[in-house]
XYZ file of C-alpha atoms in Angstrom:
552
model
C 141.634 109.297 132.830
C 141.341 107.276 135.842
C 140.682 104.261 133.816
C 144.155 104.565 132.395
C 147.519 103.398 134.243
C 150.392 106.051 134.830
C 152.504 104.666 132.296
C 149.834 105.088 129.644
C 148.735 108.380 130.899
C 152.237 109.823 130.426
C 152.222 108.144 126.782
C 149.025 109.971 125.965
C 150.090 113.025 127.345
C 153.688 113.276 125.575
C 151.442 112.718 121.943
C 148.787 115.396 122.648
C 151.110 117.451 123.914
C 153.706 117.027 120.834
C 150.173 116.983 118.498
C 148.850 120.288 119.991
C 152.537 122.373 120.038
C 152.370 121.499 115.793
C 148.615 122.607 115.349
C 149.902 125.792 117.711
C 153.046 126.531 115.354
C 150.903 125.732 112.434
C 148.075 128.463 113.415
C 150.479 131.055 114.174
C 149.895 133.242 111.525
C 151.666 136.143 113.330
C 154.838 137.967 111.131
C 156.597 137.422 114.293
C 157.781 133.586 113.707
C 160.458 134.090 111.108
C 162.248 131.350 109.551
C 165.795 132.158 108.574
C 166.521 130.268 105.175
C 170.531 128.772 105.424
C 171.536 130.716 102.957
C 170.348 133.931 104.727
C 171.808 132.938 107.950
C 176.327 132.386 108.697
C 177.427 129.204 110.351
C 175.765 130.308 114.371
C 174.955 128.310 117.344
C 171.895 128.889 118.571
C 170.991 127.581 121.666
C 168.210 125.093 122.584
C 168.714 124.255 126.470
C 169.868 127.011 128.953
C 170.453 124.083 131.829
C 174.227 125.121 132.771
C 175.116 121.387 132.846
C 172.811 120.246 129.512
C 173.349 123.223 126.769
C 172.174 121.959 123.404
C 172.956 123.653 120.340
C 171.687 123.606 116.343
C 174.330 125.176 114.110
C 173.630 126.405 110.292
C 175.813 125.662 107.924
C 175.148 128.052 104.869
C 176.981 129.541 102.111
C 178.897 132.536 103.637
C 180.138 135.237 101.502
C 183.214 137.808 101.847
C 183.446 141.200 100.626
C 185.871 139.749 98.518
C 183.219 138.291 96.450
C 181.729 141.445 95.440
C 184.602 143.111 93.899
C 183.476 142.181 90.375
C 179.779 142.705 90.430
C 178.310 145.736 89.449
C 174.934 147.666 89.944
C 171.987 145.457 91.950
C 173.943 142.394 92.327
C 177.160 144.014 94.191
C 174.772 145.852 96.656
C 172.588 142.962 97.121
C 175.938 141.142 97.476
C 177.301 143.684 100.429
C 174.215 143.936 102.368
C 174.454 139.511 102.083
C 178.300 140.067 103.327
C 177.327 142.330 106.117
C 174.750 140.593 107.531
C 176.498 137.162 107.746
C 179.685 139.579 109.506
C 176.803 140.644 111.975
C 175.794 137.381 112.882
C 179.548 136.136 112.903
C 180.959 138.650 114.704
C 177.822 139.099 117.228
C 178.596 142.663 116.045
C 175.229 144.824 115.721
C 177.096 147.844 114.179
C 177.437 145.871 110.950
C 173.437 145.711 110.390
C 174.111 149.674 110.249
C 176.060 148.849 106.831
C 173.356 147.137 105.052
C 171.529 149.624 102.285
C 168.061 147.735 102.219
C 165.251 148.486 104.765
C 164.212 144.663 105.422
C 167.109 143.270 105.484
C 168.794 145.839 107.880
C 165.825 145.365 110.579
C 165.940 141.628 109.849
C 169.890 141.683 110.643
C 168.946 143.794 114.087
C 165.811 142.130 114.753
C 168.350 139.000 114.639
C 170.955 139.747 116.802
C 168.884 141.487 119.305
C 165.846 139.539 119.704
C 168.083 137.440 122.686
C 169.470 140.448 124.339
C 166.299 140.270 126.678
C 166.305 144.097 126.848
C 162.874 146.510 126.232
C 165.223 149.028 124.931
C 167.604 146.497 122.727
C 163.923 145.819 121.398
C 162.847 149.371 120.427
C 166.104 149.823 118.426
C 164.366 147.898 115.599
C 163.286 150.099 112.703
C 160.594 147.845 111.654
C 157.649 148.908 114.634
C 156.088 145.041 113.997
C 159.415 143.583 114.713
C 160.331 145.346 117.144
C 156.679 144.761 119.344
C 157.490 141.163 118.326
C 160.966 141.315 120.181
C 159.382 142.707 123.541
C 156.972 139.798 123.802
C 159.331 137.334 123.086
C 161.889 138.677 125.429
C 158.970 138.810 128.024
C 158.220 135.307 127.203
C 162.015 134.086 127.858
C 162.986 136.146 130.802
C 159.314 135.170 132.321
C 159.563 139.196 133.180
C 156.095 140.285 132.657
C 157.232 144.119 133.037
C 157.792 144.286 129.771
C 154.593 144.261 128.850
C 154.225 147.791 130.881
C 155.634 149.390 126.696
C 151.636 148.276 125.946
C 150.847 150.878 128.832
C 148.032 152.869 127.057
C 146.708 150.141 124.959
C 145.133 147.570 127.234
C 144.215 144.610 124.807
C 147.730 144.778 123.886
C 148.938 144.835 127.100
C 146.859 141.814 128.211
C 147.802 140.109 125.164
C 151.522 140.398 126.321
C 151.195 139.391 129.568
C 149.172 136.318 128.797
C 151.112 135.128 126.751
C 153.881 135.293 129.210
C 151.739 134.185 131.964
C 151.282 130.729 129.632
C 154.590 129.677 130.006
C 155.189 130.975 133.445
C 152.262 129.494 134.584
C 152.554 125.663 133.982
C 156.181 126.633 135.799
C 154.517 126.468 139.116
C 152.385 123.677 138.092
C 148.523 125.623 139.499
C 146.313 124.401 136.411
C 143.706 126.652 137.762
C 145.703 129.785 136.964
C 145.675 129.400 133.216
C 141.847 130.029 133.700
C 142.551 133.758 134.526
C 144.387 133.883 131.286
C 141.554 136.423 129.224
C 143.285 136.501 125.901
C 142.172 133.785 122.793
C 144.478 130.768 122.252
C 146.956 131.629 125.023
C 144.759 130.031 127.622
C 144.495 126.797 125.807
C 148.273 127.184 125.045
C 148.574 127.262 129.205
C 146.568 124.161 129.247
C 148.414 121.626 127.025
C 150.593 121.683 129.673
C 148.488 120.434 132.134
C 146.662 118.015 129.752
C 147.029 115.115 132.439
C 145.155 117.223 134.803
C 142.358 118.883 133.407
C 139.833 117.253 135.697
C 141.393 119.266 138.524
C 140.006 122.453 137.248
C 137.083 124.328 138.994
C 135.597 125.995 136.493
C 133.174 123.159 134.214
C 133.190 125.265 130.992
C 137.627 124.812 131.650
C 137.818 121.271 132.614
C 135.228 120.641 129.683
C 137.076 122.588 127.322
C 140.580 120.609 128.598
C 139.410 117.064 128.532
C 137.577 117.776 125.273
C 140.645 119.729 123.246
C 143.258 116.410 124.791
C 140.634 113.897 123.312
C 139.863 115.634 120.092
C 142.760 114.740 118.512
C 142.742 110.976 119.265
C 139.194 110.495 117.880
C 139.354 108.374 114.998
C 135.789 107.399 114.486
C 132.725 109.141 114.112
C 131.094 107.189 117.096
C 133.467 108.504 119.518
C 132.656 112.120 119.189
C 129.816 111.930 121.457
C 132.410 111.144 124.264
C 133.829 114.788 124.169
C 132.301 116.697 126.786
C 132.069 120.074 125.030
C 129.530 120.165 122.702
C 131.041 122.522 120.993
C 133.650 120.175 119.994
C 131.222 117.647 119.875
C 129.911 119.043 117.228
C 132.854 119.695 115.351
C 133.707 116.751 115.295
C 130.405 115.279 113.932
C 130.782 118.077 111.047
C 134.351 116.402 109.995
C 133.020 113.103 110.289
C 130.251 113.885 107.977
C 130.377 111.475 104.018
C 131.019 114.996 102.246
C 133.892 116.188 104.603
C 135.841 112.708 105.305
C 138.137 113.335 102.243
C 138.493 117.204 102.755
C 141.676 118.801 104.696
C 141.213 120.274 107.804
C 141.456 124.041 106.790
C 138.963 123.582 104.323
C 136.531 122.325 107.072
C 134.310 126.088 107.367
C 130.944 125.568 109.346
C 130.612 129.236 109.288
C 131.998 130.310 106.396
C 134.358 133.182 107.960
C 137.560 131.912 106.403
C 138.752 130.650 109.558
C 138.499 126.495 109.937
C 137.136 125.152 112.621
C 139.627 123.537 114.538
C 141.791 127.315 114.620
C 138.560 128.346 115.905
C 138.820 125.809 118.762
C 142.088 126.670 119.264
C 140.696 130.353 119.212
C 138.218 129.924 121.585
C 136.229 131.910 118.862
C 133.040 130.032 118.182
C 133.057 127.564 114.972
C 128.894 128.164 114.052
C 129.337 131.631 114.426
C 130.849 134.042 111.449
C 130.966 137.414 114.686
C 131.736 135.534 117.734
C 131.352 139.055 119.526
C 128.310 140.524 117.307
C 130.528 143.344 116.708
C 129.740 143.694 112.818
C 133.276 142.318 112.712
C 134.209 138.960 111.512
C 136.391 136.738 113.348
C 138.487 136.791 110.494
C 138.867 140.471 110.273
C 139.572 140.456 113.720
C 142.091 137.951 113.998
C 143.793 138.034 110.306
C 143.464 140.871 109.066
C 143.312 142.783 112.671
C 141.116 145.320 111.858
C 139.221 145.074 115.641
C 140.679 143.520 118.738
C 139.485 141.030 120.642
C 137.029 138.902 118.442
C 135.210 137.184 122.119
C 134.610 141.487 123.470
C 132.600 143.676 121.213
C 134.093 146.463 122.958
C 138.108 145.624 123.216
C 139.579 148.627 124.555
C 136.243 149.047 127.196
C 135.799 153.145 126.277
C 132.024 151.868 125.658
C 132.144 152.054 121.315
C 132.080 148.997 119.783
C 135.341 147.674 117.771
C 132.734 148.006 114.970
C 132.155 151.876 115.454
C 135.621 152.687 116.479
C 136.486 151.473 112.914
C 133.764 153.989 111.271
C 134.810 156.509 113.489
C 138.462 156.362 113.031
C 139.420 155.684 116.504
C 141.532 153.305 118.056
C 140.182 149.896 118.295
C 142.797 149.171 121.624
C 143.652 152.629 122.839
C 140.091 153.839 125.303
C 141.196 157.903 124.422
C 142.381 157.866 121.079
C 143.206 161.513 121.259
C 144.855 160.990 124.708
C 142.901 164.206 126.056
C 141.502 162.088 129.456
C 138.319 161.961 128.152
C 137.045 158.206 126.938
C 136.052 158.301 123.564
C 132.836 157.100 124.129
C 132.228 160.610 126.063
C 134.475 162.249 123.603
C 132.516 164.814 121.652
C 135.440 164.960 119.153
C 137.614 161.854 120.483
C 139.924 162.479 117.473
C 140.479 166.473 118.284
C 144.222 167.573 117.166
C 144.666 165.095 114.384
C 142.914 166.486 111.695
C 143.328 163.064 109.656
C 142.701 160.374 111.979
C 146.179 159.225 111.130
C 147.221 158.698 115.517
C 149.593 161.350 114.747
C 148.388 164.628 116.537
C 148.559 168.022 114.297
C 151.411 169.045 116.470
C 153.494 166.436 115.346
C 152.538 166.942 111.441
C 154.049 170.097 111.670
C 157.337 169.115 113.137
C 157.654 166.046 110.195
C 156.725 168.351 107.736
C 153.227 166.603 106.914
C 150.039 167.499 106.579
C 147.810 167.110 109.369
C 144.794 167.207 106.521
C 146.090 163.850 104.660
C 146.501 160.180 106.274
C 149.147 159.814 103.371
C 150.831 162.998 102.774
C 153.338 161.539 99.432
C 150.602 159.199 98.506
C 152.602 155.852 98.609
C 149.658 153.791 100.129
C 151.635 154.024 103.610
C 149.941 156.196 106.551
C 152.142 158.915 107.556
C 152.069 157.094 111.268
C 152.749 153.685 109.591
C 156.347 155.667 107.874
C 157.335 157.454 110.974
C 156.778 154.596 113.577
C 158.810 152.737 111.000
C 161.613 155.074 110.173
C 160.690 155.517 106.958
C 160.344 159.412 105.531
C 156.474 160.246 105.187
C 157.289 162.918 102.635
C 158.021 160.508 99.430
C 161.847 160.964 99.822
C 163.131 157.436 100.140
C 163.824 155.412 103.603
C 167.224 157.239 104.000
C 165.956 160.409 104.977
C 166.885 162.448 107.985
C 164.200 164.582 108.994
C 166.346 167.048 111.488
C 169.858 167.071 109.108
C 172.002 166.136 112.254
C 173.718 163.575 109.893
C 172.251 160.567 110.780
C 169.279 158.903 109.033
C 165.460 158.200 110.629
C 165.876 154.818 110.676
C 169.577 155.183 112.817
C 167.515 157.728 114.881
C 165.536 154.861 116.166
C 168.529 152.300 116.636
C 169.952 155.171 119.208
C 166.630 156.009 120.493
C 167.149 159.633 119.632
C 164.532 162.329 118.327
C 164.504 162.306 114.567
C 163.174 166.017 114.557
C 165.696 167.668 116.782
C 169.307 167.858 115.920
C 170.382 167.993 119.621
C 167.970 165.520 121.502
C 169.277 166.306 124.395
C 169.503 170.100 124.152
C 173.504 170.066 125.323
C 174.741 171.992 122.401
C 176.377 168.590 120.322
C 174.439 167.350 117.414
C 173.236 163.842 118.095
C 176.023 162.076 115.721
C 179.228 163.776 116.875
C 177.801 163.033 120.287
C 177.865 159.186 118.829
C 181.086 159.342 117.405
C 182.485 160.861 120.339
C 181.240 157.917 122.617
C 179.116 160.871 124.417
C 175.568 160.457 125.458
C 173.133 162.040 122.804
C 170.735 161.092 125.296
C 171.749 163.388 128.090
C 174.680 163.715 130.524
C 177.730 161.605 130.363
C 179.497 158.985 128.018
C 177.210 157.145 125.811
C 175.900 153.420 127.502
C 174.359 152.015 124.340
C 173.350 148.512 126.082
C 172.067 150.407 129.261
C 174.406 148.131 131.186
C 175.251 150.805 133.321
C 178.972 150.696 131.486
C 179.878 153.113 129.484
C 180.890 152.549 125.972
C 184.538 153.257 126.564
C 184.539 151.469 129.844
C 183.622 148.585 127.823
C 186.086 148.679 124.883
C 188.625 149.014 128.011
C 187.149 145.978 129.441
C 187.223 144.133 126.030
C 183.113 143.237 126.551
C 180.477 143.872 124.081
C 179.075 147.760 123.623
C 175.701 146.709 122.051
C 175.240 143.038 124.766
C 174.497 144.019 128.274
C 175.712 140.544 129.164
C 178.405 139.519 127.083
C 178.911 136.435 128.004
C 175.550 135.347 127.615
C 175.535 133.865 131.726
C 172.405 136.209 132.747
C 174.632 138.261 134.822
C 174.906 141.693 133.172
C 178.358 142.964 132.724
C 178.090 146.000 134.866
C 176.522 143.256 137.792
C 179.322 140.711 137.077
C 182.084 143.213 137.457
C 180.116 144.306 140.627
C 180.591 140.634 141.998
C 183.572 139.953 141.045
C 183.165 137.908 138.218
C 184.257 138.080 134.743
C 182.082 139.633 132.423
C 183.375 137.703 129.311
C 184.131 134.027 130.774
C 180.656 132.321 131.616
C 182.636 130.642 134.374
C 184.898 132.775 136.225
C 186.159 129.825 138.594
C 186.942 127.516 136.153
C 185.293 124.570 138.270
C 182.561 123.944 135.051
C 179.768 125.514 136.674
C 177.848 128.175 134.883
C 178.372 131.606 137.441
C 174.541 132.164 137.487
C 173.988 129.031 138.338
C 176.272 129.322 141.372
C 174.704 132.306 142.342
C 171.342 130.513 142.619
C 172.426 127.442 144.263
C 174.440 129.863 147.045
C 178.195 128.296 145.711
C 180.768 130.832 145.318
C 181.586 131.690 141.513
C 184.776 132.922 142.658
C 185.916 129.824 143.675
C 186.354 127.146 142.593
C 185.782 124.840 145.576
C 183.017 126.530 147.947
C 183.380 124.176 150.834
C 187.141 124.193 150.737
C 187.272 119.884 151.109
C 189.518 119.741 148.036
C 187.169 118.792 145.178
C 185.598 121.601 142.849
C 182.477 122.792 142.671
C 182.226 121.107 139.183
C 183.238 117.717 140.539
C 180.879 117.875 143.203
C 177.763 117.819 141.644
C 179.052 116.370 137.908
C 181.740 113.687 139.051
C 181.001 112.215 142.909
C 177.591 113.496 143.701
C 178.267 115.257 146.848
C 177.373 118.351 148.921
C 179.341 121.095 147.704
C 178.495 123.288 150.616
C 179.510 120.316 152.989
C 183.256 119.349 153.274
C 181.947 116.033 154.793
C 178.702 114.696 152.537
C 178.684 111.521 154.849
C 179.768 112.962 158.543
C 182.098 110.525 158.803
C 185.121 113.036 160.238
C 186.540 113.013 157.027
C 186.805 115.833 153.701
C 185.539 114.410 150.771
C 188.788 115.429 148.753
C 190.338 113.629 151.320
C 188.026 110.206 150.845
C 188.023 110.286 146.802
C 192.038 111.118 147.031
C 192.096 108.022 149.367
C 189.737 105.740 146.718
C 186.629 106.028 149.304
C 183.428 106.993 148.106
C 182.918 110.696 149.770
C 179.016 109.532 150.443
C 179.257 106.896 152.422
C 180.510 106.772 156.245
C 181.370 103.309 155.729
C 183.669 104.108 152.843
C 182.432 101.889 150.272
């Protein structure tokens, strides 16, 4: 790069990095990235920016529906047509209970996934029937609050785990601008993801095999002809680009370019960090297909991804868990294990104990035989016993799927033992979780406090101004206005710029807070931005500029 000026560095830079976030979104083959189709989704903002003084916003416009418009259909169509009504009402109303209405399993997690996916919250997360979507929610809340504790729900499943915090670590990470601490990043295409961040800097990284990789993955893309593939520096994207430039490859599209012939194309592999020439980057009898697409191992750069000393290979034949080092959870690793599946009969992860309580037998993965694991229904809310998803398992009136939106036990009437069935305890805004009135956004309000208050039961920050509305009421601010003052500044960004979100003018020299920084530019924690013996209220009032000691 050093033959390049600034200005054209930063032009490079902005393409490869604008390039390399497409190829990223394109690869992403995880269930996670949902696209909501307009007609699926009510008129919403949804916001792009979080700066308090530069909020951008993209609103749908799609084709909303009443309940009035599914008085005349009949059958199918009018229940497809209220589930449709209640989920736009949901995302209208910012009203989760709604979701609750909808009488089809995928569309009632979508609707909850939806609405609270942006609460930020481990336990707003879990309340998501479908177990994919609701791991999905916990990373990506990890990812925007830049709160790696999340990841501590992986706690017993360490390539999960370190898959969670890497990926939070690549955004957090180009934050504090240290290039050299995306290399500790362990987990496939989340280091490079760190890197195209620091694509005008790759030649400050230590390690060669890195600042190789860096260089190499920010030129890649630029190469046009064949000749200039030799000026990569790693040869294994040397290499691949030679193989694209090859007579019987110029005309073919990039994922049908296959040196190895294990269904992933080469330049995911790059982006992988899986090897392009090699169908088992790992040798663990796995693909890296299988590993990555169809996840049947783990990690397809360790043979060994949970570390318990079996290969992913052998944990497959065995039956054990590919990311959990003591599958049975007796202390013992199941390497060491002389039965490392002892008290689940059926290798299904759930133990015999547990069969009994659900009713299913501990000798069959698939007790009703609907080509779903017993584990698979039961992690999902669905009823392992052939019964339909509406079942409740413990007959305390509320279904399996509801039992995990409240985070109560679907075997046990009375989850917390207190004598009260888990849905009166719910419709008497008591706890079915233990003592006390029921705090369903663990905002440390109660429910009824919060229908006093007028703020939302199922948002632990209403107002959406990272203040939670137990903390705001704490500090004196109001829990539904994101600007208590009324001086245009944002009250969490007062409170981490040391103004006063109280009020309105912190210094007390007669302009607001707002003004200050928006309108004249000054100090507003100094009365007097220029020391010239006069207030700056006092200067702009007068038609003197408040910056200046000479006035002018």
């Amino acid at each position: 790069m050093k033959f390049l000026n600034l200005k054209s560095i930063a032009i490079l830079s902005f393409l490869i990095l604008i390039l390399l976030i497409s190829l990223y979104l394109v690869f992403k083959n995880d269930e996670e990235n949902i696209v909501y189709e307009q007609v699926e989704t009510p008129q919403r903002e949804k916001i792009i920016s979080t700066n308090p003084n530069d909020v951008k916003r993209e609103t749908f416009t799609p084709v909303v529906l009443g309940f009035e418009d599914c008085i005349d259909l009949v059958g199918e169509e009018k229940e497809e047509c209220l589930n449709q009504v209640n989920y736009n009402v949901a995302y209208l109303n910012d009203d989760i209970s709604y979701c609750l209405e909808i009488n089809n399993y995928d569309k009632r997690s979508e609707c909850i996934y939806g609405l609270v996916r942006e609460l930020y919250s481990v336990n707003s997360c879990k309340r998501i029937p479908n177990h994919s979507r609701s791991m999905s929610c916990i990373q990506d809340s990890s990812i925007a609050t830049r709160y790696t504790d999340f990841c501590e729900i992986f706690e017993g499943e360490p390539y999960e785990k370190q898959e969670c915090l890497d990926r939070t670590n690549a955004f957090v990470i180009p934050e504090r601008y240290e290039i050299n601490e995306c290399s500790s990043i362990e987990t496939l295409e989340y280091k490079n993801l760190c890197f195209q961040n620091f694509y005008d800097a790759c030649d400050d990284l230590k390690d060669r095999g890195d600042r190789e990789d860096c260089n190499s993955a920010r030129d890649y893309y630029l190469i046009s002809i064949k000749e200039d593939c030799q000026k990569l520096l790693s040869s294994k994207y040397q290499r691949v680009c030679f193989e694209k430039f090859k007579p019987e490859n110029i005309n073919k599209k990039v994922t049908e370019l296959d040196i190895d012939g294990d269904g992933l194309w080469d330049e995911k592999e790059l982006w992988m960090n899986t090897d392009p020439f090699n169908p088992d980057t790992d040798g663990d009898g796995l693909s890296d297909y299988e590993e990555i697409i169809e996840k049947k191992g783990g990690n397809p750069l360790d043979a060994d991804t949970d570390q318990d000393g079996l290969s992913d290979y052998d944990e497959i034949q065995l039956g054990t868990s590919v990311q959990r080092p003591d599958s049975d959870g007796d202390g013992i690793l199941d390497s060491a294990d002389s039965d490392p599946l002892s008290g689940d009969s059926d290798n299904d992860r759930l133990t015999d104990a547990e069969e009994i309580l659900w009713g299913t037998d501990p000798n069959n993965r698939d007790t009703d035989g609907d080509g779903l694991s017993d584990y698979n229904e039961i992690k999902n809310g669905k009823n392992p016993l052939g019964e339909g998803w509406k079942s409740d398992t413990d007959g305390d009136g509320l279904i399996d799927v509801d039992e995990i939106f409240y985070l109560t036990n679907a075997t046990k009437k009375d989850t917390d033992g207190d004598g009260v069935n888990d849905r009166d305890e719910i419709e008497a805004g008591t706890n079915p979780l233990g003592p006390g009135d029921f705090d369903f956004d663990g905002d440390r309000l109660s429910d009824k406090e919060e229908i006093e208050l007028g703020t939302n039961i199922y948002k632990s920050d209403t107002n959406g101004d990272d203040v939670t509305d137990y903390e705001s009421i704490k500090k004196g601010l109001d829990p539904i206005s994101k600007d208590t003052d009324g001086d245009g500044l944002n009250n969490l960004y007062e409170i981490k710029n040391d103004l006063d979100p109280i009020k309105s003018d912190t210094d007390g020299d007669g302009l607001s807070d707002g003004d200050e920084i928006n309108k004249y530019f000054t100090n507003p924690k100094d009365l007097d931005t220029d020391n010239d013996g006069f207030l700056d209220g006092e200067e702009v009032q007068a038609g003197f500029d408040p910056r200046t000691a000479s006035g002018v």
